[in-house]
Amino acid sequence: MRTALIGVSDKTGIAEFARTLAALGFRLLSTGGTAKLLRDDGIAVTEVAEVTGFPEILDGRVKTLHPRIHAGLLARRDLPPHMATLKEHGIDPIDLLVVNLYPFEQTVAKPDCTFDDAIENIDIGGPAMLRAAAKNHGSVAVVVDPADYARVAEELKANGEVGAALRFELAQKVFAHTARYDGAISNYLSSLDADRRRSQFPQTLTRQWVKVQQMRYGENPHQSAAFYRERDVGAGLLAGYAQLQGKELSYNNIADADAAWECVRSFSETACVIVKHANPCGVAIASDVATAYAKAFKTDSTSAFGGIIAFNRALDGECARAVAKQFVEVVIAPAFDDKARAIFAAKQNVRLLTVEPGGAGNDFDFKRVGGGLLVQSPDAKQVQRAELRVVTKLAPTEAQLDDLMFAWRVAKFVKSNTIVFARDGMTLGVGAGQMSRIDSARIASIKAKEAGLTLAGCAAASDAFFPFRDGLDVVIDAGATCVIQPGGSVRDDEVIAAANERGVAMVFTGTRHFRH
């Protein structure tokens, strides 16, 4: 008779799976709460203590750490000496292990988690059994994820055994799972000081990503690349996308799509963001998606060619018809209605992505450097209107404040140095990534002129302070009548005096948004 050992923290689907195993002729071994659940469900089960001849002790800390369990898991069926040893000691081989671990990550994520709670949720016997069975996957099938119960049951019903290919896949999953589990424990413990105070940044940082796809090439054709997502993708994050149609996403598609989605999801109003080479080249808000797109496209139709377009509302047929007239690489929205799907179906190369709206952002931002890693909290700061400080004699009007707040929100997502001109809920010119803030201002002005847009009476946003008055003079000369910037320069007084001299309103946010 084949033997299955079952001991799970996550009880999802376990009774049904165990009943299937029993019907297929497996003897079921179990422990503690799992054994009770199975018995209460009318499933015959043998306690591990009956096999080991030793009771569970130390409040359940010791129950499966025994030669009769680990020998049954580790014995190779293809080695006669191994099987002879089992027979000599009266040990039955264990053919299937079904184990998942104490919920350590969920426990330490709770705001009121105590140190003692965390320690008690460090599983010892579970990882030991999982690793033993996974090491011996040539002879033993091991299941750590309830999502795999159905696959294992299907193979057992069809073939009488779990095939070698699936056993190997399940073993791979186990080692990834236990590595993550140990990493979570390390992250938690190394984030504590001697007084058990928890830091945001552990002494040793361990993360785990899962490959989504191998890519044809990276940022350039001579570079290889792959796309990974964090194992548990939070709601609203790009890595949780679903692709409805279109060619396979490239490295640059994903990088640009993330920039577009992160910007558009920051707006509560209906918004459209067009991105080219990781920079927004057109952003607008409106009462509907079609109008938002038309306004955003008007900012810089040249750069929008072959760009990424993101919406924070479902895309309808009217907007889809307008977008489909242009060459676009990727369109992102929470949903596409039937008319929009039908319109884009005629352009099969266009990649349509749906991303669930809402949700929190990443917990960390990473930047790889030679031999190291820069880690920071994400730039999640959203400056509120009440936080603005008017520093000039002339205060902005309510309409100007709307323009300033819009321009500021866009500037946060543009590469530094950044200057953004905006009016009436749309960008008029964007200057990005220049070594000089003056050059960014000039480029933004040129972009507006090329698009046939006037900057007269517009708002201007600068992601960081003006170190001298010259940059301010450039944006005023271009037509800006109100300016938003962080402040904080040693020459703030000089810049404020210049704004007063030129008769413009200026507000300080007290927050900088460098983006490198």
CSV table of C-alpha atoms in Angstrom, one decimal, residues 213 227 238-250 253-258 261 308-311 313 315 329-336 341 344 350-356:
chain,number,residue,atom,x,y,z
A,213,GLN,CA,8.9,35.3,-19.9
A,227,PHE,CA,10.9,39.6,-17.2
A,238,LEU,CA,1.8,46.4,-13.7
A,239,ALA,CA,3.3,42.9,-13.2
A,240,GLY,CA,-0.2,41.7,-12.5
A,241,TYR,CA,-1.3,42.5,-16.1
A,242,ALA,CA,-3.3,40.3,-18.5
A,243,GLN,CA,-2.5,40.5,-22.2
A,244,LEU,CA,-5.6,40.4,-24.4
A,245,GLN,CA,-3.9,40.5,-27.8
A,246,GLY,CA,-0.8,41.6,-29.6
A,247,LYS,CA,2.8,40.5,-30.0
A,248,GLU,CA,5.0,39.4,-27.1
A,249,LEU,CA,6.0,42.3,-24.8
A,250,SER,CA,9.6,43.4,-25.2
A,253,ASN,CA,7.6,47.7,-23.7
A,254,ILE,CA,7.4,46.6,-20.1
A,255,ALA,CA,9.6,49.4,-18.8
A,256,ASP,CA,7.6,52.1,-20.6
A,257,ALA,CA,4.3,50.5,-19.8
A,258,ASP,CA,5.2,50.6,-16.1
A,261,TRP,CA,0.7,52.9,-15.7
A,308,ILE,CA,2.6,53.5,-24.8
A,309,ILE,CA,-0.8,54.7,-23.9
A,310,ALA,CA,-2.4,54.2,-20.5
A,311,PHE,CA,-5.9,54.9,-19.2
A,313,ARG,CA,-10.7,54.0,-16.8
A,315,LEU,CA,-11.6,52.0,-22.8
A,329,GLU,CA,2.9,49.7,-29.2
A,330,VAL,CA,0.9,49.1,-26.1
A,331,VAL,CA,-2.5,50.2,-24.7
A,332,ILE,CA,-3.2,49.8,-21.0
A,333,ALA,CA,-6.5,50.1,-19.3
A,334,PRO,CA,-8.5,48.4,-16.5
A,335,ALA,CA,-10.8,47.0,-19.1
A,336,PHE,CA,-11.8,47.2,-22.8
A,341,ARG,CA,-11.9,44.9,-28.5
A,344,PHE,CA,-8.3,46.7,-31.9
A,350,VAL,CA,-1.1,46.2,-30.9
A,351,ARG,CA,-0.6,44.8,-27.4
A,352,LEU,CA,-3.7,45.3,-25.1
A,353,LEU,CA,-3.0,45.0,-21.4
A,354,THR,CA,-5.5,45.1,-18.6
A,355,VAL,CA,-4.3,46.0,-15.1
A,356,GLU,CA,-6.5,46.0,-12.0
